[in-house]
Coordinates of C-alpha atoms (C1' of nucleotides) in Angstrom, one line a residue:
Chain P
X1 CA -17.4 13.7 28.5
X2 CA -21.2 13.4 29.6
X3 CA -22.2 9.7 29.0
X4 CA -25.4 9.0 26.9
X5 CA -24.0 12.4 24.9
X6 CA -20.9 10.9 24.1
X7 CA -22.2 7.7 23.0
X8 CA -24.7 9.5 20.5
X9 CA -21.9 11.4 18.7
X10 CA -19.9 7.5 18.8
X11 CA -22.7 6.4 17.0
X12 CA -23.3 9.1 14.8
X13 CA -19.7 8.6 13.5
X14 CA -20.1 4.5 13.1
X15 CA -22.7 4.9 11.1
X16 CA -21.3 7.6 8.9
X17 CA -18.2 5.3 8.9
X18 CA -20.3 2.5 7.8
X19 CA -21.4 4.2 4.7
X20 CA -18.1 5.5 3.9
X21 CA -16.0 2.4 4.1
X22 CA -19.4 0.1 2.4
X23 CA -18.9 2.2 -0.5
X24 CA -15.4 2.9 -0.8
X25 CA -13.3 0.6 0.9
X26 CA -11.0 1.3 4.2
X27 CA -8.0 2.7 2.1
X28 CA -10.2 4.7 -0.5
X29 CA -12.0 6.3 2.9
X30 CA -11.1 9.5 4.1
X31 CA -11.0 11.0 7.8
X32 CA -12.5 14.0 6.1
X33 CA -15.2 12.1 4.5
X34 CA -16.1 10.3 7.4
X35 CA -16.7 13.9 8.9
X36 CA -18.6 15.4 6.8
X37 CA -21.5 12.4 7.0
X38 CA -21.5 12.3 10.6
X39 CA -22.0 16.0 10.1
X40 CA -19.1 17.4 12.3
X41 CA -15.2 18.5 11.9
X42 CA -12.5 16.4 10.7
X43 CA -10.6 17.0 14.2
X44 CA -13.6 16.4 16.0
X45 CA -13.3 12.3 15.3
X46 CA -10.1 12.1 17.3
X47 CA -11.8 13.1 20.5
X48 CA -13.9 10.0 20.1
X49 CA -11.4 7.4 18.5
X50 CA -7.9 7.5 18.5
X51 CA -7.3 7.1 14.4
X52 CA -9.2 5.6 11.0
X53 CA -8.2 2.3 12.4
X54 CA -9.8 2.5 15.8
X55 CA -13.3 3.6 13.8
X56 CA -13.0 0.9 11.6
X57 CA -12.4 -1.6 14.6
X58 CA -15.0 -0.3 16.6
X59 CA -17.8 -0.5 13.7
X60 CA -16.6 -4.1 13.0
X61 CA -17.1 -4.8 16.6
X62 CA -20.8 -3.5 16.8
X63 CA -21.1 -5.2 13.6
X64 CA -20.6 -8.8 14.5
X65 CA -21.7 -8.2 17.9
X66 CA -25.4 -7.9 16.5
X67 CA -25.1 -11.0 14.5
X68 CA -23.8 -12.8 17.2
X69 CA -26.4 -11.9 19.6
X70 CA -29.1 -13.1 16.9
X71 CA -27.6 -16.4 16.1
X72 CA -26.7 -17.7 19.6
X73 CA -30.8 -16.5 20.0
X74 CA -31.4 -18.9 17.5
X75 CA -30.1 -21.8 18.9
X76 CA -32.4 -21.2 22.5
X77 CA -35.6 -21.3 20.0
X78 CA -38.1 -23.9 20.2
X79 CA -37.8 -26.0 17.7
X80 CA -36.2 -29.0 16.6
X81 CA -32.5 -29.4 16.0
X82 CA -32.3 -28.7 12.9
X83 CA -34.0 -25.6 12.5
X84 CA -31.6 -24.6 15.4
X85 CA -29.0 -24.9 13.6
X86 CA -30.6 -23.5 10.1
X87 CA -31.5 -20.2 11.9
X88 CA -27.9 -20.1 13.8
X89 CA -26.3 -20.6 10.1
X90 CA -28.4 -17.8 8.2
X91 CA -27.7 -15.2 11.2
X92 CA -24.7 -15.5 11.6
X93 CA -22.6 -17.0 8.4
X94 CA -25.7 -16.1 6.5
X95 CA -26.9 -12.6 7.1
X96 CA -23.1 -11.5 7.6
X97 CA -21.5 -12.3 4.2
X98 CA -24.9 -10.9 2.7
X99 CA -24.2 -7.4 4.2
X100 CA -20.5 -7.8 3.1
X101 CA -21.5 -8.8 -0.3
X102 CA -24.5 -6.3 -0.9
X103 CA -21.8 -3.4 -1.2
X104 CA -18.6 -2.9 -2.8
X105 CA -15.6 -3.3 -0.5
X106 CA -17.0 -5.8 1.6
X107 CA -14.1 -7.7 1.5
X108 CA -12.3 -5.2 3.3
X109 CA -14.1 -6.7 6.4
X110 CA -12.5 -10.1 6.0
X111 CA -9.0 -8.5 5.7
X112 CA -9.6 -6.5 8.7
X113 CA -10.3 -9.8 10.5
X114 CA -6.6 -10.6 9.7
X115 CA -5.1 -7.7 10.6
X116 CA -5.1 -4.8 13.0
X117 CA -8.8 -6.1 13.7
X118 CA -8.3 -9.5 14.6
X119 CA -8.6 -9.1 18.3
X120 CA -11.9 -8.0 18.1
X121 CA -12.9 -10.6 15.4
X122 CA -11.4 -13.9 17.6
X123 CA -13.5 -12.6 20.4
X124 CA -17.1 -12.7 19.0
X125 CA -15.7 -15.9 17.2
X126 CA -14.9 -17.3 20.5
X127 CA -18.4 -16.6 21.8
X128 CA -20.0 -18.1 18.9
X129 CA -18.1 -21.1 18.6
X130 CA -18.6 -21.7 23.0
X131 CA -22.0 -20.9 22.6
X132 CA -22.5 -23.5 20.0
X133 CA -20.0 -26.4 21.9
X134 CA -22.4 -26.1 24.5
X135 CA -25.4 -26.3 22.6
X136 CA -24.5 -29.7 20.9
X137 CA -22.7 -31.0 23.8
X138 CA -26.1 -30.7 25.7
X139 CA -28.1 -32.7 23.2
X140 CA -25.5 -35.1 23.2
X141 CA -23.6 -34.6 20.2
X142 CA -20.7 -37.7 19.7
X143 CA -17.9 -35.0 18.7
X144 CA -19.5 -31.6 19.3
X145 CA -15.5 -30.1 18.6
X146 CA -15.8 -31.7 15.1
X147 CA -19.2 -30.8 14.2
X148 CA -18.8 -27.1 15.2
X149 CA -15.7 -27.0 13.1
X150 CA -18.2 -28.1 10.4
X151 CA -20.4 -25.7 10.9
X152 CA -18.5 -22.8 10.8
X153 CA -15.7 -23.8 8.4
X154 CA -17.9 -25.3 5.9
X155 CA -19.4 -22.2 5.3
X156 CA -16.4 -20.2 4.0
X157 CA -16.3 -22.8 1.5
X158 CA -20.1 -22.4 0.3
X159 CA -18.9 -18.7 0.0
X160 CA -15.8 -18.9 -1.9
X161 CA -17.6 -20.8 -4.7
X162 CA -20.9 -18.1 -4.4
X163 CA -20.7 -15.3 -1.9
X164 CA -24.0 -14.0 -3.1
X165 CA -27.3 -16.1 -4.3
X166 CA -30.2 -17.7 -2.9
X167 CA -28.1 -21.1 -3.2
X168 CA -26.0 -20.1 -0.6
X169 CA -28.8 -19.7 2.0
X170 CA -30.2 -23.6 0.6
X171 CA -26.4 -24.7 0.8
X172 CA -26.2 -23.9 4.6
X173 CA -29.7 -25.6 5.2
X174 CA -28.3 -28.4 4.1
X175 CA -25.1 -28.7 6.2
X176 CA -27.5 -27.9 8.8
X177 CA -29.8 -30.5 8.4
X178 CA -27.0 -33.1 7.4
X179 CA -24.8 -32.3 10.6
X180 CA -28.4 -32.0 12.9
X181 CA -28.7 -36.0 11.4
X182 CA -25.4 -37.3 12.4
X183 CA -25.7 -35.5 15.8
X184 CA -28.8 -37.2 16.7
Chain L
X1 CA 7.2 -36.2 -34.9
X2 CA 7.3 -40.0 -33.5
X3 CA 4.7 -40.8 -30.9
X4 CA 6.1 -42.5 -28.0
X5 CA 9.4 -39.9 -28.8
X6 CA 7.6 -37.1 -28.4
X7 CA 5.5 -38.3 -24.9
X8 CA 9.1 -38.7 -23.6
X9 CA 10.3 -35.2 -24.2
X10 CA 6.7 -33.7 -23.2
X11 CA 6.8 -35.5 -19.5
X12 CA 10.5 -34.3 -19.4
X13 CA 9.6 -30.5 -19.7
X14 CA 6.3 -30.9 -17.5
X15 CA 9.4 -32.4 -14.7
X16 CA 11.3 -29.6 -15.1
X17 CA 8.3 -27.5 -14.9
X18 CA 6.7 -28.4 -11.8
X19 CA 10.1 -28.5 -9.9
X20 CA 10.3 -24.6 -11.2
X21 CA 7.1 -23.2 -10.8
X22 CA 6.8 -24.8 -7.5
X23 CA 10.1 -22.8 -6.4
X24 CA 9.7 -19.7 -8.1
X25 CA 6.0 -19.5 -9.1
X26 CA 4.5 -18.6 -12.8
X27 CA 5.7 -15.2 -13.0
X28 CA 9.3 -15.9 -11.9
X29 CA 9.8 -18.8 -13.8
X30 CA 11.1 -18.0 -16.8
X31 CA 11.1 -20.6 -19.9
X32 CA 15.5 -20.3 -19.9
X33 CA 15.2 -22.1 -16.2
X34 CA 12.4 -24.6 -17.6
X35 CA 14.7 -25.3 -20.6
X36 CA 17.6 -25.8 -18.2
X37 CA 15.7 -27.8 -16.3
X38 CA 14.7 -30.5 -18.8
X39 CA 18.4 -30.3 -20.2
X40 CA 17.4 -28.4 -23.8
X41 CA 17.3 -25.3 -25.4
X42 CA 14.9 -22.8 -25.0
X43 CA 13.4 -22.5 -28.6
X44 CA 13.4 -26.4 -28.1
X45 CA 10.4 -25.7 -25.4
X46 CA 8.1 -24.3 -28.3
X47 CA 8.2 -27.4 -30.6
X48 CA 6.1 -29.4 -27.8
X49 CA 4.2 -26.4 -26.1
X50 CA 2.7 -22.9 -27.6
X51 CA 4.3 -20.8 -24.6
X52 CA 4.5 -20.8 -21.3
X53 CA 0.5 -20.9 -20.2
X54 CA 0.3 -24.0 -22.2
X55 CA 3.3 -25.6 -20.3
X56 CA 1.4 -25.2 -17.3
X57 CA -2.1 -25.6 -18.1
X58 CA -0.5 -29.5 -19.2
X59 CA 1.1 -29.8 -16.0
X60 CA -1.9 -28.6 -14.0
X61 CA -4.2 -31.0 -16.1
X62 CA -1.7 -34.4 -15.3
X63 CA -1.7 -33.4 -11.3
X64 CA -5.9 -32.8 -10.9
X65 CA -6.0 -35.8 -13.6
X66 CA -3.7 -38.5 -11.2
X67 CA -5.5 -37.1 -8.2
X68 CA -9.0 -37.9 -9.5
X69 CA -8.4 -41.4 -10.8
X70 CA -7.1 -41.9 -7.2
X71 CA -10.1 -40.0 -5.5
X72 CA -12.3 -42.2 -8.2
X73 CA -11.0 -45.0 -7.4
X74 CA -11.2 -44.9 -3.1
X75 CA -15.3 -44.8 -4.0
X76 CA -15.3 -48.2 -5.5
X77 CA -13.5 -50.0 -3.0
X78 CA -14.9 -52.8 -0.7
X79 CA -15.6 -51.2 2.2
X80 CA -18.5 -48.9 4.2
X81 CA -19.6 -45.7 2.8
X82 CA -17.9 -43.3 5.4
X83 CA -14.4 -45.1 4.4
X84 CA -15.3 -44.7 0.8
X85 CA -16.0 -40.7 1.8
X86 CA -13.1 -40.5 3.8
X87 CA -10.7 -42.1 0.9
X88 CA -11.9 -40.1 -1.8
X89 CA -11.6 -36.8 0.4
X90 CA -8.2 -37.7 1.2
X91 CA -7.1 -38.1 -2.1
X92 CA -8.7 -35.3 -3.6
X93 CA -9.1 -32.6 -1.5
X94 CA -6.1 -34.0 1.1
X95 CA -3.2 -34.9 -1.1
X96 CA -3.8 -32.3 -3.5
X97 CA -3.5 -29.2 -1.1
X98 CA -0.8 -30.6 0.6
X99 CA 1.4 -31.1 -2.6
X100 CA 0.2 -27.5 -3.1
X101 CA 1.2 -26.0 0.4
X102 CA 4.8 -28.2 0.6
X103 CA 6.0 -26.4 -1.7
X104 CA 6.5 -22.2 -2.2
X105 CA 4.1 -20.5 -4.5
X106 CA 1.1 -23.0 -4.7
X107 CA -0.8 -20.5 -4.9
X108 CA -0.3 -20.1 -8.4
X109 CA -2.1 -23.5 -9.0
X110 CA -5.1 -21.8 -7.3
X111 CA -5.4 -18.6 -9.1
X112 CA -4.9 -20.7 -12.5
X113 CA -8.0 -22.2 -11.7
X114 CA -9.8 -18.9 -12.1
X115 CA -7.5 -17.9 -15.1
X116 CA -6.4 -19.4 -18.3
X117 CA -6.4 -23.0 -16.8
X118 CA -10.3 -22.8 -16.1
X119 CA -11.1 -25.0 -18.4
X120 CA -8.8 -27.8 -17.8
X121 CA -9.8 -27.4 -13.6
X122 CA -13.2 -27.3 -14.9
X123 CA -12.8 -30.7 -17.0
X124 CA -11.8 -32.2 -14.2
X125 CA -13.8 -30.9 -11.5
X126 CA -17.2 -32.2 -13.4
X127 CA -15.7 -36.0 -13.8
X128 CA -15.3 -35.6 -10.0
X129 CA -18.5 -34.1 -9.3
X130 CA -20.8 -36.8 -12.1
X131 CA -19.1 -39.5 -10.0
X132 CA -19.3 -38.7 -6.5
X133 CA -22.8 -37.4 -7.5
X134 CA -23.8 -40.7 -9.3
X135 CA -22.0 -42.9 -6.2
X136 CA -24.1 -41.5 -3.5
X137 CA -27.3 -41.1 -5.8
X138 CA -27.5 -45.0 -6.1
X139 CA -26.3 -45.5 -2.3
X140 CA -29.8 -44.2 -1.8
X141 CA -29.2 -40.7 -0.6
X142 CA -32.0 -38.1 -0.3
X143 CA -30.7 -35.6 -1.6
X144 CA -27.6 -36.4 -3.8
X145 CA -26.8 -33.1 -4.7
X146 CA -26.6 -31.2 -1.7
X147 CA -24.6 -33.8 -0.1
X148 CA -21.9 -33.4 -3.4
X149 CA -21.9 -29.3 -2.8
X150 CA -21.3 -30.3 1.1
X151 CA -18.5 -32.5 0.0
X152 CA -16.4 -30.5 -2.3
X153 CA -17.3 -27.0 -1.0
X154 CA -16.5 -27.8 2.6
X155 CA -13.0 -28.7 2.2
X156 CA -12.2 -25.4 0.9
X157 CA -13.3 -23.6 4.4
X158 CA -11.4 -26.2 6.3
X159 CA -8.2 -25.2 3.9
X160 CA -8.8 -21.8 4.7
X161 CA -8.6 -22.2 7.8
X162 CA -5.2 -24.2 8.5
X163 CA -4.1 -25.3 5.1
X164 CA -1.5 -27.7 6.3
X165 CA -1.7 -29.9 9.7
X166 CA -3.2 -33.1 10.6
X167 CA -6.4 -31.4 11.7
X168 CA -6.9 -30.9 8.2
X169 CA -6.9 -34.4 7.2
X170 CA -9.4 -34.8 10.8
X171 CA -11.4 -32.7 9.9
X172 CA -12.0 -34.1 6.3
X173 CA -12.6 -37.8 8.2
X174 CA -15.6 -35.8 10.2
X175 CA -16.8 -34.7 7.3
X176 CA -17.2 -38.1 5.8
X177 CA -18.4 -39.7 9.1
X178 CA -20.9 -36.9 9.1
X179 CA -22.0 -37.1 5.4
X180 CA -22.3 -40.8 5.5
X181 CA -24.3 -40.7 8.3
X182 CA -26.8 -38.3 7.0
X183 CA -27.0 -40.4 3.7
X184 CA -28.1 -43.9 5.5
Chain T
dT1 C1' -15.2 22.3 28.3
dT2 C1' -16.0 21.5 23.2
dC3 C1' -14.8 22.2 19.0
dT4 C1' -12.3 24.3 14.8
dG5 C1' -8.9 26.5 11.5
dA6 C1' -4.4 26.1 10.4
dC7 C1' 0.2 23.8 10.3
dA8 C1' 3.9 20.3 9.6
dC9 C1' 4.6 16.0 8.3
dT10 C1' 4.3 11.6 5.7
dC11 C1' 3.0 9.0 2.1
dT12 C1' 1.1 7.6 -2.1
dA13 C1' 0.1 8.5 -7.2
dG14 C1' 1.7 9.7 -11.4
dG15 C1' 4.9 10.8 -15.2
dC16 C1' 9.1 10.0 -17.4
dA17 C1' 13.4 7.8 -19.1
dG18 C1' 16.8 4.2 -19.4
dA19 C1' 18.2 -0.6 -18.6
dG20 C1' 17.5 -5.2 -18.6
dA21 C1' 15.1 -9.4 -18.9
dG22 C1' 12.2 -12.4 -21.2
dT23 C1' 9.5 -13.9 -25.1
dG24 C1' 8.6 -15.8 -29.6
dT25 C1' 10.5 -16.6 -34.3
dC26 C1' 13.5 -16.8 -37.7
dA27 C1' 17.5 -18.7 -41.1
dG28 C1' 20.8 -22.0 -41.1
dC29 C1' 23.7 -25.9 -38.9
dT30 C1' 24.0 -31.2 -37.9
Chain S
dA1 C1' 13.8 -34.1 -40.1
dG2 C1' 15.3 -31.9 -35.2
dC3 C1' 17.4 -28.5 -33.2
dT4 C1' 20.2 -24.1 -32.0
dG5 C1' 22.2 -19.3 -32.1
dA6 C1' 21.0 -15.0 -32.9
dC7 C1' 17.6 -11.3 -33.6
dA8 C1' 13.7 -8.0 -32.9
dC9 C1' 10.3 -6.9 -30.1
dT10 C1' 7.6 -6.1 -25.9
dC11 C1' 7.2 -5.4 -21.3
dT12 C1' 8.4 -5.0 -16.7
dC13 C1' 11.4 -3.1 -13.3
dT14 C1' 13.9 0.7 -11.4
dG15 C1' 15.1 5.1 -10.0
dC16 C1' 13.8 9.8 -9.6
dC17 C1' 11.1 13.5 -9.2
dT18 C1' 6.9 16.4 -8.3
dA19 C1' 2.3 17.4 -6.9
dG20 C1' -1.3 16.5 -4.1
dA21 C1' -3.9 14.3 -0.7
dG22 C1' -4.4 12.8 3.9
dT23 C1' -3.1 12.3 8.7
dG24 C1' -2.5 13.8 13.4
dT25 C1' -1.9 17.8 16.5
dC26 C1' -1.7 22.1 18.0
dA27 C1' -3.2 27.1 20.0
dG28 C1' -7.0 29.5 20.4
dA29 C1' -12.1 30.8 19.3
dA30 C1' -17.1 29.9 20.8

DNA sequence: TTCTGACACTCTAGGCAGAGAGTGTCAGCT
DNA sequence: AGCTGACACTCTCTGCCTAGAGTGTCAGAA
């Protein structure tokens, strides 16, 4: 159980699991397919993860991790407000529900994030919505609680009408600039 | 086939209908209960309506058709434009899903939208949109459109989130304050 | 150690048949 | 006319079975 070798073959197997599950879905996703792409035996993946659900959870985490990292970068740019919040909003609500949308089966990330996954899902939520409390709180923001509500709630809604166009990039500008305005 | 006769019976079955598909749902509702229900027989039920769909696309279309004249209405009245917001979210987007989530099986309503009742939620959904759109248009807002898509859309992520408590309704009073603000 | 072939077990998919419920539409009663 | 009882039809639900796929875990090879 070498370190930096372990961590390769980890790896190896979330990506393999990521082009498995993007194409068929978690249920439609074999063990044995999963092995094959990351080029090793079937038995093999239970040295690394304990079941399907634990690979699943783990490539979820690395996931939203990433976009987390890049949106809470986006806010400590220098710029003005606005454009703060505009490049927070495409990282994170934006960039995500693109990768979800570009393949079939994406929508087995958003159950996941109600089920067996959750844990891992309220944690990078957590971070992203302290990091962004702060943010407004700090530039003096009359209900920061409210306005990151708005911010990440509004979203789902932009989604749910169109997960996948161009106007859904425009329609989070706009909350970004509106809720940049009633901040200031 | 009198008039005002006719109304009478047709209000009586769309009673009877709500109070069952709001227990049972569509699919468990069967047109013997309905009949029950508004104190007839079942063949009765197909003098006033085709079938079943048609019994609820009418009752659909009187609920989203009392709520917008409400929601319509909270725009004109005398006061600032964040209490005109605030009244027409409430009625709209407020009552609505709460008179959806009291009850089992709301969720019908919902997926009716995208079903055989498209049209009707459709009908209504563009009176709501042409006047909110036209309200805040001659308010003097930049950008009257985005500010409608922000209205409406927003809601729905906010439902998603908690679909029944008080900090839905608080949430839809930011909204407004925050809407209003970035329209002056 | 690191991994694999083989095993036992569970679980879902699918086909099939019968029963029952529910729908829509008559001819005929009031 | 307005309405109902009865009818034929469809369709879903249920139980039951079988075959097959997929999972997790060994003992033992490399």
């Amino acid at each position: 159980m070498a370190g930096p070798q372990e961590d390769e073959k980890r790896n190896r197997i979330l990506d393999a699991a990521l082009g498995k599950f993007a194409a068929y879905g978690f249920a439609r996703t074999s063990m044995a397919d999963i092995a094959e792409a990351a080029e090793m035996s079937r038995p093999a993946l239970y040295q690394y993860f304990a079941n399907k659900e634990d690979i699943f959870r783990a490539m979820l985490e690395r996931i939203l991790e990433a976009a987390a990292e890049k949106a809470i970068a986006a806010l400590q740019s220098e710029s003005d407000m606005e454009a703060q919040l505009d490049g927070f909003l495409q990282r994170w609500t934006g960039d995500l529900t693109e990768q979800m949308r570009s393949t079939e089966h994406g929508d087995d990330l958003v159950e996941a994030k109600t089920g067996y996954a959750k844990p891992v899902s309220d944690a990078v939520n957590g971070r992203i919505r302290r990091a962004l409390h702060k943010h407004l709180a700090s530039a003096g923001a009359d209900d920061p609680g409210a306005a990151v509500d708005l911010l990440l709630l509004a979203p789902l809604g932009f989604k749910y009408d169109d997960p996948t166009t161009a106007r859904f990039r425009k329609r989070l500008q706009s909350l970004a600039a509106s809720v940049a305005a009633s901040v200031s």
